[in-house]
Amino acid sequence: ARGDALPRDLEGLRVVVSAGGTREPLDPVRFLGNRSSGRQGYAIARVAAQRGAEVVLVAAHTADLVQPAGVELVRVGTALQLRDAMHERAERADVLVMSAAVADFRPVDLVEHKIKKGDLDPDPVRLTRNPDVLAELVAARRPGQSVVGFAAETGDADTGVLDHGRAKLKRKGCDLLVVNDVGSGGAFEGEDNQGWLLSSDGTERPIPHGSKAHLASILWDAVVSGRSSSEV
Ligand code: CTP
Ligand code: CA
């Protein structure tokens, strides 16, 4: 298999990867969701396992994906469930990768019965802020733990994708940030990605257009080199 050619340079590392899109319920049958497929997170988990890591994959809603071999799968639904699963697993992890698309907001009210159409105009949906799981993980980070974030950005008239990414890296305080350029359309649901890999030490690597497995191997190379340069 292709995995046989990979280095076993993650042996001894415990990694936790989040993937997919959270779903925030409105009632028992409806939710607010997003279009994340989970493919990138699954590729990151799969490549980590192929390179020898002990991997936990915390998966929110995903496309119909094959569970990577040798990976422990934890299923979650909402942002709050994903947060609990990540904190629980982070305690004994060396590397945390937040590739999940976590809903920024959730409905305030969870209606216990299916909302009826009725004759009246609908009420607006009231939303409240979800916790920022990545920021919490960074704040709770133990010594020697590496934290990787993701950002899907589109450039606009004033600020390019890279500038958005640099600002987000600073704001989040993680060690590495994968900046996906989604302006060109592809990243969500597609098989390919491209963008930038930004390190807290100022290193900026372009991620050429390529498969999600290729992005995963670039990511793990950067984690390995970051961890070896911070060893004393
Ligand atoms: N993230 C998170 N918890 C949230 C929202 C995002 O952990 N409630 C994580 C994502 O998994 C990703 C990173 O934060 O690793 C960046 O997510 P993104 O949506 O790009 O950034 P936000 O801080 O939510 O800012 P905005 O959506 O306004 O760009
Ligand atoms: Ca967001």
PDB file of C-alpha atoms and ligand atoms in Angstrom:
ATOM      1  CA  ALA A   1       0.000   0.000   0.000  1.00  0.00           C
ATOM      2  CA  ARG A   2       1.003   3.615  -0.444  1.00  0.00           C
ATOM      3  CA  GLY A   3       1.370   4.115   3.305  1.00  0.00           C
ATOM      4  CA  ASP A   4       4.336   1.757   3.388  1.00  0.00           C
ATOM      5  CA  ALA A   5       6.543   4.374   1.765  1.00  0.00           C
ATOM      6  CA  LEU A   6       5.903   6.984   4.450  1.00  0.00           C
ATOM      7  CA  PRO A   7       8.396   7.708   7.239  1.00  0.00           C
ATOM      8  CA  ARG A   8       7.435   6.447  10.733  1.00  0.00           C
ATOM      9  CA  ASP A   9       8.451   9.797  12.197  1.00  0.00           C
ATOM     10  CA  LEU A  10       5.292  10.255  14.301  1.00  0.00           C
ATOM     11  CA  GLU A  11       5.857   7.095  16.324  1.00  0.00           C
ATOM     12  CA  GLY A  12       5.304   7.762  20.024  1.00  0.00           C
ATOM     13  CA  LEU A  13       3.126  10.832  19.378  1.00  0.00           C
ATOM     14  CA  ARG A  14      -0.492  10.963  20.496  1.00  0.00           C
ATOM     15  CA  VAL A  15      -2.545  13.167  18.205  1.00  0.00           C
ATOM     16  CA  VAL A  16      -6.156  14.282  18.290  1.00  0.00           C
ATOM     17  CA  VAL A  17      -7.741  15.565  15.072  1.00  0.00           C
ATOM     18  CA  SER A  18     -11.182  17.130  14.711  1.00  0.00           C
ATOM     19  CA  ALA A  19     -13.016  16.903  11.397  1.00  0.00           C
ATOM     20  CA  GLY A  20     -16.331  17.621   9.723  1.00  0.00           C
ATOM     21  CA  GLY A  21     -19.024  20.200  10.382  1.00  0.00           C
ATOM     22  CA  THR A  22     -20.989  20.618  13.584  1.00  0.00           C
ATOM     23  CA  ARG A  23     -24.791  20.630  13.486  1.00  0.00           C
ATOM     24  CA  GLU A  24     -26.673  22.907  15.853  1.00  0.00           C
ATOM     25  CA  PRO A  25     -30.236  21.699  16.471  1.00  0.00           C
ATOM     26  CA  LEU A  26     -33.334  23.867  16.091  1.00  0.00           C
ATOM     27  CA  ASP A  27     -35.758  21.072  16.926  1.00  0.00           C
ATOM     28  CA  PRO A  28     -35.552  17.258  16.865  1.00  0.00           C
ATOM     29  CA  VAL A  29     -35.350  17.110  13.065  1.00  0.00           C
ATOM     30  CA  ARG A  30     -33.739  20.399  12.002  1.00  0.00           C
ATOM     31  CA  PHE A  31     -30.350  21.991  12.456  1.00  0.00           C
ATOM     32  CA  LEU A  32     -27.981  24.743  11.352  1.00  0.00           C
ATOM     33  CA  GLY A  33     -25.037  23.141   9.593  1.00  0.00           C
ATOM     34  CA  ASN A  34     -22.287  23.776   7.105  1.00  0.00           C
ATOM     35  CA  ARG A  35     -20.824  22.150   4.026  1.00  0.00           C
ATOM     36  CA  SER A  36     -17.655  20.708   5.520  1.00  0.00           C
ATOM     37  CA  SER A  37     -17.115  17.153   4.233  1.00  0.00           C
ATOM     38  CA  GLY A  38     -14.508  16.155   6.813  1.00  0.00           C
ATOM     39  CA  ARG A  39     -12.195  14.951   4.026  1.00  0.00           C
ATOM     40  CA  GLN A  40      -9.234  17.096   5.052  1.00  0.00           C
ATOM     41  CA  GLY A  41      -9.421  16.064   8.710  1.00  0.00           C
ATOM     42  CA  TYR A  42      -9.758  12.402   7.767  1.00  0.00           C
ATOM     43  CA  ALA A  43      -6.704  12.692   5.506  1.00  0.00           C
ATOM     44  CA  ILE A  44      -4.727  14.284   8.348  1.00  0.00           C
ATOM     45  CA  ALA A  45      -5.726  11.485  10.723  1.00  0.00           C
ATOM     46  CA  ARG A  46      -5.000   8.770   8.153  1.00  0.00           C
ATOM     47  CA  VAL A  47      -1.541  10.113   7.276  1.00  0.00           C
ATOM     48  CA  ALA A  48      -0.686  10.538  10.972  1.00  0.00           C
ATOM     49  CA  ALA A  49      -1.565   6.894  11.638  1.00  0.00           C
ATOM     50  CA  GLN A  50       0.434   5.786   8.582  1.00  0.00           C
ATOM     51  CA  ARG A  51       3.424   7.694   9.978  1.00  0.00           C
ATOM     52  CA  GLY A  52       3.147   5.886  13.305  1.00  0.00           C
ATOM     53  CA  ALA A  53       1.103   8.214  15.538  1.00  0.00           C
ATOM     54  CA  GLU A  54      -1.582   7.080  17.952  1.00  0.00           C
ATOM     55  CA  VAL A  55      -4.608   8.902  16.531  1.00  0.00           C
ATOM     56  CA  VAL A  56      -8.013   9.909  17.851  1.00  0.00           C
ATOM     57  CA  LEU A  57     -10.363  11.396  15.244  1.00  0.00           C
ATOM     58  CA  VAL A  58     -13.188  13.512  16.672  1.00  0.00           C
ATOM     59  CA  ALA A  59     -15.680  13.665  13.825  1.00  0.00           C
ATOM     60  CA  ALA A  60     -18.726  15.879  13.548  1.00  0.00           C
ATOM     61  CA  HIS A  61     -20.971  15.477  10.494  1.00  0.00           C
ATOM     62  CA  THR A  62     -19.035  14.317   7.439  1.00  0.00           C
ATOM     63  CA  ALA A  63     -19.621  12.951   3.989  1.00  0.00           C
ATOM     64  CA  ASP A  64     -19.742   9.168   3.796  1.00  0.00           C
ATOM     65  CA  LEU A  65     -16.027   8.575   4.426  1.00  0.00           C
ATOM     66  CA  VAL A  66     -14.066   5.405   5.112  1.00  0.00           C
ATOM     67  CA  GLN A  67     -12.806   5.257   8.698  1.00  0.00           C
ATOM     68  CA  PRO A  68      -8.999   5.442   8.492  1.00  0.00           C
ATOM     69  CA  ALA A  69      -7.244   2.229   9.559  1.00  0.00           C
ATOM     70  CA  GLY A  70      -5.788   2.220  13.047  1.00  0.00           C
ATOM     71  CA  VAL A  71      -7.592   5.413  14.104  1.00  0.00           C
ATOM     72  CA  GLU A  72      -9.975   5.678  17.069  1.00  0.00           C
ATOM     73  CA  LEU A  73     -13.152   7.423  15.909  1.00  0.00           C
ATOM     74  CA  VAL A  74     -15.235   9.562  18.292  1.00  0.00           C
ATOM     75  CA  ARG A  75     -18.520  10.837  16.852  1.00  0.00           C
ATOM     76  CA  VAL A  76     -19.971  14.196  17.929  1.00  0.00           C
ATOM     77  CA  GLY A  77     -22.848  16.363  16.737  1.00  0.00           C
ATOM     78  CA  THR A  78     -22.768  19.882  18.129  1.00  0.00           C
ATOM     79  CA  ALA A  79     -19.974  22.361  18.805  1.00  0.00           C
ATOM     80  CA  LEU A  80     -20.450  21.852  22.549  1.00  0.00           C
ATOM     81  CA  GLN A  81     -20.069  18.074  22.175  1.00  0.00           C
ATOM     82  CA  LEU A  82     -16.991  18.553  20.003  1.00  0.00           C
ATOM     83  CA  ARG A  83     -15.534  20.886  22.619  1.00  0.00           C
ATOM     84  CA  ASP A  84     -16.063  18.339  25.422  1.00  0.00           C
ATOM     85  CA  ALA A  85     -14.536  15.520  23.360  1.00  0.00           C
ATOM     86  CA  MET A  86     -11.493  17.639  22.454  1.00  0.00           C
ATOM     87  CA  HIS A  87     -10.830  18.772  26.022  1.00  0.00           C
ATOM     88  CA  GLU A  88     -11.157  15.228  27.315  1.00  0.00           C
ATOM     89  CA  ARG A  89      -8.728  13.849  24.717  1.00  0.00           C
ATOM     90  CA  ALA A  90      -6.349  16.839  24.824  1.00  0.00           C
ATOM     91  CA  GLU A  91      -5.207  15.952  28.318  1.00  0.00           C
ATOM     92  CA  ARG A  92      -2.957  13.175  27.080  1.00  0.00           C
ATOM     93  CA  ALA A  93      -2.219  14.449  23.563  1.00  0.00           C
ATOM     94  CA  ASP A  94       1.030  15.744  22.068  1.00  0.00           C
ATOM     95  CA  VAL A  95      -0.569  17.346  19.000  1.00  0.00           C
ATOM     96  CA  LEU A  96      -4.058  18.795  18.496  1.00  0.00           C
ATOM     97  CA  VAL A  97      -5.379  19.570  15.017  1.00  0.00           C
ATOM     98  CA  MET A  98      -8.618  21.564  14.714  1.00  0.00           C
ATOM     99  CA  SER A  99      -9.741  20.970  11.162  1.00  0.00           C
ATOM    100  CA  ALA A 100     -13.446  20.766  12.056  1.00  0.00           C
ATOM    101  CA  ALA A 101     -15.799  23.472  10.816  1.00  0.00           C
ATOM    102  CA  VAL A 102     -17.230  24.516  14.167  1.00  0.00           C
ATOM    103  CA  ALA A 103     -20.425  26.574  14.045  1.00  0.00           C
ATOM    104  CA  ASP A 104     -19.746  30.074  15.354  1.00  0.00           C
ATOM    105  CA  PHE A 105     -23.328  30.348  16.640  1.00  0.00           C
ATOM    106  CA  ARG A 106     -26.081  28.017  17.825  1.00  0.00           C
ATOM    107  CA  PRO A 107     -29.813  28.571  18.297  1.00  0.00           C
ATOM    108  CA  VAL A 108     -30.675  29.829  21.774  1.00  0.00           C
ATOM    109  CA  ASP A 109     -33.751  27.635  22.071  1.00  0.00           C
ATOM    110  CA  LEU A 110     -33.869  23.948  21.359  1.00  0.00           C
ATOM    111  CA  VAL A 111     -37.543  23.275  20.717  1.00  0.00           C
ATOM    112  CA  GLU A 112     -38.394  19.832  22.094  1.00  0.00           C
ATOM    113  CA  HIS A 113     -41.119  19.086  19.564  1.00  0.00           C
ATOM    114  CA  LYS A 114     -40.955  19.481  15.816  1.00  0.00           C
ATOM    115  CA  ILE A 115     -41.763  23.106  14.999  1.00  0.00           C
ATOM    116  CA  LYS A 116     -45.175  23.322  13.289  1.00  0.00           C
ATOM    117  CA  LYS A 117     -45.799  25.504  10.268  1.00  0.00           C
ATOM    118  CA  GLY A 118     -49.027  26.971  11.666  1.00  0.00           C
ATOM    119  CA  ASP A 119     -50.691  30.028  10.116  1.00  0.00           C
ATOM    120  CA  LEU A 120     -48.568  32.792  11.634  1.00  0.00           C
ATOM    121  CA  ASP A 121     -45.349  34.324  10.360  1.00  0.00           C
ATOM    122  CA  PRO A 122     -42.313  32.479  11.761  1.00  0.00           C
ATOM    123  CA  ASP A 123     -40.334  33.829  14.693  1.00  0.00           C
ATOM    124  CA  PRO A 124     -36.751  34.805  13.914  1.00  0.00           C
ATOM    125  CA  VAL A 125     -34.165  32.267  15.068  1.00  0.00           C
ATOM    126  CA  ARG A 126     -32.210  33.686  17.983  1.00  0.00           C
ATOM    127  CA  LEU A 127     -28.544  32.697  18.021  1.00  0.00           C
ATOM    128  CA  THR A 128     -25.871  32.683  20.676  1.00  0.00           C
ATOM    129  CA  ARG A 129     -22.093  32.389  20.373  1.00  0.00           C
ATOM    130  CA  ASN A 130     -20.404  29.003  20.616  1.00  0.00           C
ATOM    131  CA  PRO A 131     -17.124  28.719  22.515  1.00  0.00           C
ATOM    132  CA  ASP A 132     -13.976  29.002  20.405  1.00  0.00           C
ATOM    133  CA  VAL A 133     -12.620  25.489  20.901  1.00  0.00           C
ATOM    134  CA  LEU A 134      -9.250  26.217  19.300  1.00  0.00           C
ATOM    135  CA  ALA A 135      -8.683  29.273  21.496  1.00  0.00           C
ATOM    136  CA  GLU A 136      -9.653  27.241  24.566  1.00  0.00           C
ATOM    137  CA  LEU A 137      -7.250  24.440  23.626  1.00  0.00           C
ATOM    138  CA  VAL A 138      -4.456  26.979  23.164  1.00  0.00           C
ATOM    139  CA  ALA A 139      -5.245  28.523  26.559  1.00  0.00           C
ATOM    140  CA  ALA A 140      -5.227  25.079  28.230  1.00  0.00           C
ATOM    141  CA  ARG A 141      -2.165  23.837  26.340  1.00  0.00           C
ATOM    142  CA  ARG A 142       0.280  21.735  28.329  1.00  0.00           C
ATOM    143  CA  PRO A 143       4.061  22.136  27.909  1.00  0.00           C
ATOM    144  CA  GLY A 144       5.291  20.551  24.704  1.00  0.00           C
ATOM    145  CA  GLN A 145       1.835  20.257  23.180  1.00  0.00           C
ATOM    146  CA  SER A 146       1.492  21.484  19.580  1.00  0.00           C
ATOM    147  CA  VAL A 147      -1.759  23.039  18.412  1.00  0.00           C
ATOM    148  CA  VAL A 148      -2.729  23.386  14.752  1.00  0.00           C
ATOM    149  CA  GLY A 149      -5.628  25.491  13.481  1.00  0.00           C
ATOM    150  CA  PHE A 150      -7.318  25.864  10.137  1.00  0.00           C
ATOM    151  CA  ALA A 151      -8.713  28.889   8.368  1.00  0.00           C
ATOM    152  CA  ALA A 152     -10.810  28.940   5.238  1.00  0.00           C
ATOM    153  CA  GLU A 153     -10.418  32.426   3.808  1.00  0.00           C
ATOM    154  CA  THR A 154     -11.443  34.393   0.770  1.00  0.00           C
ATOM    155  CA  GLY A 155      -9.527  37.492  -0.215  1.00  0.00           C
ATOM    156  CA  ASP A 156     -11.438  40.770  -0.502  1.00  0.00           C
ATOM    157  CA  ALA A 157     -10.661  44.202  -1.921  1.00  0.00           C
ATOM    158  CA  ASP A 158      -8.644  45.338   1.123  1.00  0.00           C
ATOM    159  CA  THR A 159      -7.088  42.185   2.504  1.00  0.00           C
ATOM    160  CA  GLY A 160      -5.677  39.100   0.818  1.00  0.00           C
ATOM    161  CA  VAL A 161      -6.041  35.517   1.989  1.00  0.00           C
ATOM    162  CA  LEU A 162      -2.530  35.555   3.460  1.00  0.00           C
ATOM    163  CA  ASP A 163      -3.172  38.727   5.485  1.00  0.00           C
ATOM    164  CA  HIS A 164      -6.387  37.252   6.896  1.00  0.00           C
ATOM    165  CA  GLY A 165      -4.388  34.149   7.797  1.00  0.00           C
ATOM    166  CA  ARG A 166      -1.601  36.083   9.531  1.00  0.00           C
ATOM    167  CA  ALA A 167      -4.115  37.992  11.618  1.00  0.00           C
ATOM    168  CA  LYS A 168      -5.950  34.778  12.545  1.00  0.00           C
ATOM    169  CA  LEU A 169      -2.708  33.017  13.549  1.00  0.00           C
ATOM    170  CA  LYS A 170      -1.945  35.887  15.944  1.00  0.00           C
ATOM    171  CA  ARG A 171      -5.478  35.965  17.313  1.00  0.00           C
ATOM    172  CA  LYS A 172      -5.682  32.215  17.878  1.00  0.00           C
ATOM    173  CA  GLY A 173      -2.183  31.763  19.306  1.00  0.00           C
ATOM    174  CA  CYS A 174      -1.689  28.305  17.772  1.00  0.00           C
ATOM    175  CA  ASP A 175       1.675  26.962  16.565  1.00  0.00           C
ATOM    176  CA  LEU A 176       0.575  26.358  12.986  1.00  0.00           C
ATOM    177  CA  LEU A 177      -2.298  27.631  10.894  1.00  0.00           C
ATOM    178  CA  VAL A 178      -3.352  26.039   7.620  1.00  0.00           C
ATOM    179  CA  VAL A 179      -4.866  28.773   5.495  1.00  0.00           C
ATOM    180  CA  ASN A 180      -7.099  27.403   2.775  1.00  0.00           C
ATOM    181  CA  ASP A 181      -7.787  29.697  -0.122  1.00  0.00           C
ATOM    182  CA  VAL A 182     -11.469  29.028  -0.738  1.00  0.00           C
ATOM    183  CA  GLY A 183     -11.991  32.030  -2.990  1.00  0.00           C
ATOM    184  CA  SER A 184     -11.294  29.903  -6.033  1.00  0.00           C
ATOM    185  CA  GLY A 185     -14.141  27.593  -5.091  1.00  0.00           C
ATOM    186  CA  GLY A 186     -12.543  24.187  -4.588  1.00  0.00           C
ATOM    187  CA  ALA A 187     -11.802  23.461  -0.937  1.00  0.00           C
ATOM    188  CA  PHE A 188     -15.243  22.684   0.435  1.00  0.00           C
ATOM    189  CA  GLU A 189     -16.445  19.248  -0.598  1.00  0.00           C
ATOM    190  CA  GLY A 190     -13.730  18.976  -3.238  1.00  0.00           C
ATOM    191  CA  GLU A 191     -10.824  16.580  -3.341  1.00  0.00           C
ATOM    192  CA  ASP A 192      -8.123  19.257  -3.456  1.00  0.00           C
ATOM    193  CA  ASN A 193      -6.790  22.148  -1.401  1.00  0.00           C
ATOM    194  CA  GLN A 194      -4.326  24.981  -1.729  1.00  0.00           C
ATOM    195  CA  GLY A 195      -3.168  27.823   0.464  1.00  0.00           C
ATOM    196  CA  TRP A 196      -0.526  28.643   3.042  1.00  0.00           C
ATOM    197  CA  LEU A 197       0.956  27.048   6.113  1.00  0.00           C
ATOM    198  CA  LEU A 198       1.842  29.710   8.681  1.00  0.00           C
ATOM    199  CA  SER A 199       3.986  29.062  11.777  1.00  0.00           C
ATOM    200  CA  SER A 200       4.107  31.099  14.952  1.00  0.00           C
ATOM    201  CA  ASP A 201       7.883  31.457  14.365  1.00  0.00           C
ATOM    202  CA  GLY A 202       7.107  33.485  11.236  1.00  0.00           C
ATOM    203  CA  THR A 203       7.748  30.753   8.671  1.00  0.00           C
ATOM    204  CA  GLU A 204       5.297  30.889   5.762  1.00  0.00           C
ATOM    205  CA  ARG A 205       5.119  27.966   3.346  1.00  0.00           C
ATOM    206  CA  PRO A 206       2.906  27.950   0.275  1.00  0.00           C
ATOM    207  CA  ILE A 207       0.748  24.837  -0.053  1.00  0.00           C
ATOM    208  CA  PRO A 208       0.592  24.083  -3.757  1.00  0.00           C
ATOM    209  CA  HIS A 209      -2.677  22.931  -5.255  1.00  0.00           C
ATOM    210  CA  GLY A 210      -2.913  19.227  -4.518  1.00  0.00           C
ATOM    211  CA  SER A 211      -4.707  16.419  -2.754  1.00  0.00           C
ATOM    212  CA  LYS A 212      -5.848  16.557   0.850  1.00  0.00           C
ATOM    213  CA  ALA A 213      -3.410  13.720   1.604  1.00  0.00           C
ATOM    214  CA  HIS A 214      -0.608  15.878   0.201  1.00  0.00           C
ATOM    215  CA  LEU A 215      -1.636  18.808   2.396  1.00  0.00           C
ATOM    216  CA  ALA A 216      -1.713  16.370   5.331  1.00  0.00           C
ATOM    217  CA  SER A 217       1.871  15.273   4.711  1.00  0.00           C
ATOM    218  CA  ILE A 218       3.051  18.904   4.421  1.00  0.00           C
ATOM    219  CA  LEU A 219       1.285  19.598   7.715  1.00  0.00           C
ATOM    220  CA  TRP A 220       2.909  16.665   9.528  1.00  0.00           C
ATOM    221  CA  ASP A 221       6.351  17.604   8.127  1.00  0.00           C
ATOM    222  CA  ALA A 222       5.881  21.072   9.628  1.00  0.00           C
ATOM    223  CA  VAL A 223       4.733  19.662  12.973  1.00  0.00           C
ATOM    224  CA  VAL A 224       7.775  17.381  13.118  1.00  0.00           C
ATOM    225  CA  SER A 225      10.219  20.178  12.265  1.00  0.00           C
ATOM    226  CA  GLY A 226       8.532  22.588  14.704  1.00  0.00           C
ATOM    227  CA  ARG A 227       8.743  20.053  17.526  1.00  0.00           C
ATOM    228  CA  SER A 228      12.391  19.186  16.875  1.00  0.00           C
ATOM    229  CA  SER A 229      13.454  22.856  16.751  1.00  0.00           C
ATOM    230  CA  SER A 230      11.724  23.570  20.084  1.00  0.00           C
ATOM    231  CA  GLU A 231      13.464  20.646  21.847  1.00  0.00           C
ATOM    232  CA  VAL A 232      16.190  21.718  24.237  1.00  0.00           C
TER     233      VAL A 232
HETATM  234  N1  CTP B   1     -12.837  27.081  15.642  1.00  0.00           N
HETATM  235  C1  CTP B   1     -13.116  26.562  16.884  1.00  0.00           C
HETATM  236  N2  CTP B   1     -14.272  26.905  17.530  1.00  0.00           N
HETATM  237  C2  CTP B   1     -15.145  27.755  16.963  1.00  0.00           C
HETATM  238  C3  CTP B   1     -14.874  28.294  15.684  1.00  0.00           C
HETATM  239  C4  CTP B   1     -13.705  27.939  15.048  1.00  0.00           C
HETATM  240  O1  CTP B   1     -12.304  25.787  17.398  1.00  0.00           O
HETATM  241  N3  CTP B   1     -16.262  28.066  17.621  1.00  0.00           N
HETATM  242  C5  CTP B   1     -11.556  26.715  15.003  1.00  0.00           C
HETATM  243  C6  CTP B   1     -11.684  26.005  13.681  1.00  0.00           C
HETATM  244  O2  CTP B   1     -11.720  24.604  13.866  1.00  0.00           O
HETATM  245  C7  CTP B   1     -10.417  26.438  12.964  1.00  0.00           C
HETATM  246  C8  CTP B   1     -10.137  27.816  13.525  1.00  0.00           C
HETATM  247  O3  CTP B   1     -10.874  27.911  14.744  1.00  0.00           O
HETATM  248  O4  CTP B   1      -9.317  25.621  13.320  1.00  0.00           O
HETATM  249  C9  CTP B   1     -10.510  28.952  12.655  1.00  0.00           C
HETATM  250  O5  CTP B   1     -11.889  28.888  12.329  1.00  0.00           O
HETATM  251  P1  CTP B   1     -12.517  30.072  11.489  1.00  0.00           P
HETATM  252  O6  CTP B   1     -13.968  29.828  11.315  1.00  0.00           O
HETATM  253  O7  CTP B   1     -11.659  30.269  10.272  1.00  0.00           O
HETATM  254  O8  CTP B   1     -12.221  31.329  12.430  1.00  0.00           O
HETATM  255  P2  CTP B   1     -13.127  32.126  13.441  1.00  0.00           P
HETATM  256  O9  CTP B   1     -12.253  32.437  14.622  1.00  0.00           O
HETATM  257  O10 CTP B   1     -14.401  31.414  13.728  1.00  0.00           O
HETATM  258  O11 CTP B   1     -13.374  33.498  12.701  1.00  0.00           O
HETATM  259  P3  CTP B   1     -14.304  33.829  11.412  1.00  0.00           P
HETATM  260  O12 CTP B   1     -15.250  32.676  11.190  1.00  0.00           O
HETATM  261  O13 CTP B   1     -14.985  35.098  11.762  1.00  0.00           O
HETATM  262  O14 CTP B   1     -13.316  34.017  10.271  1.00  0.00           O
HETATM  263 CA    CA B   2     -15.887  30.681  12.119  1.00  0.00          CA
END
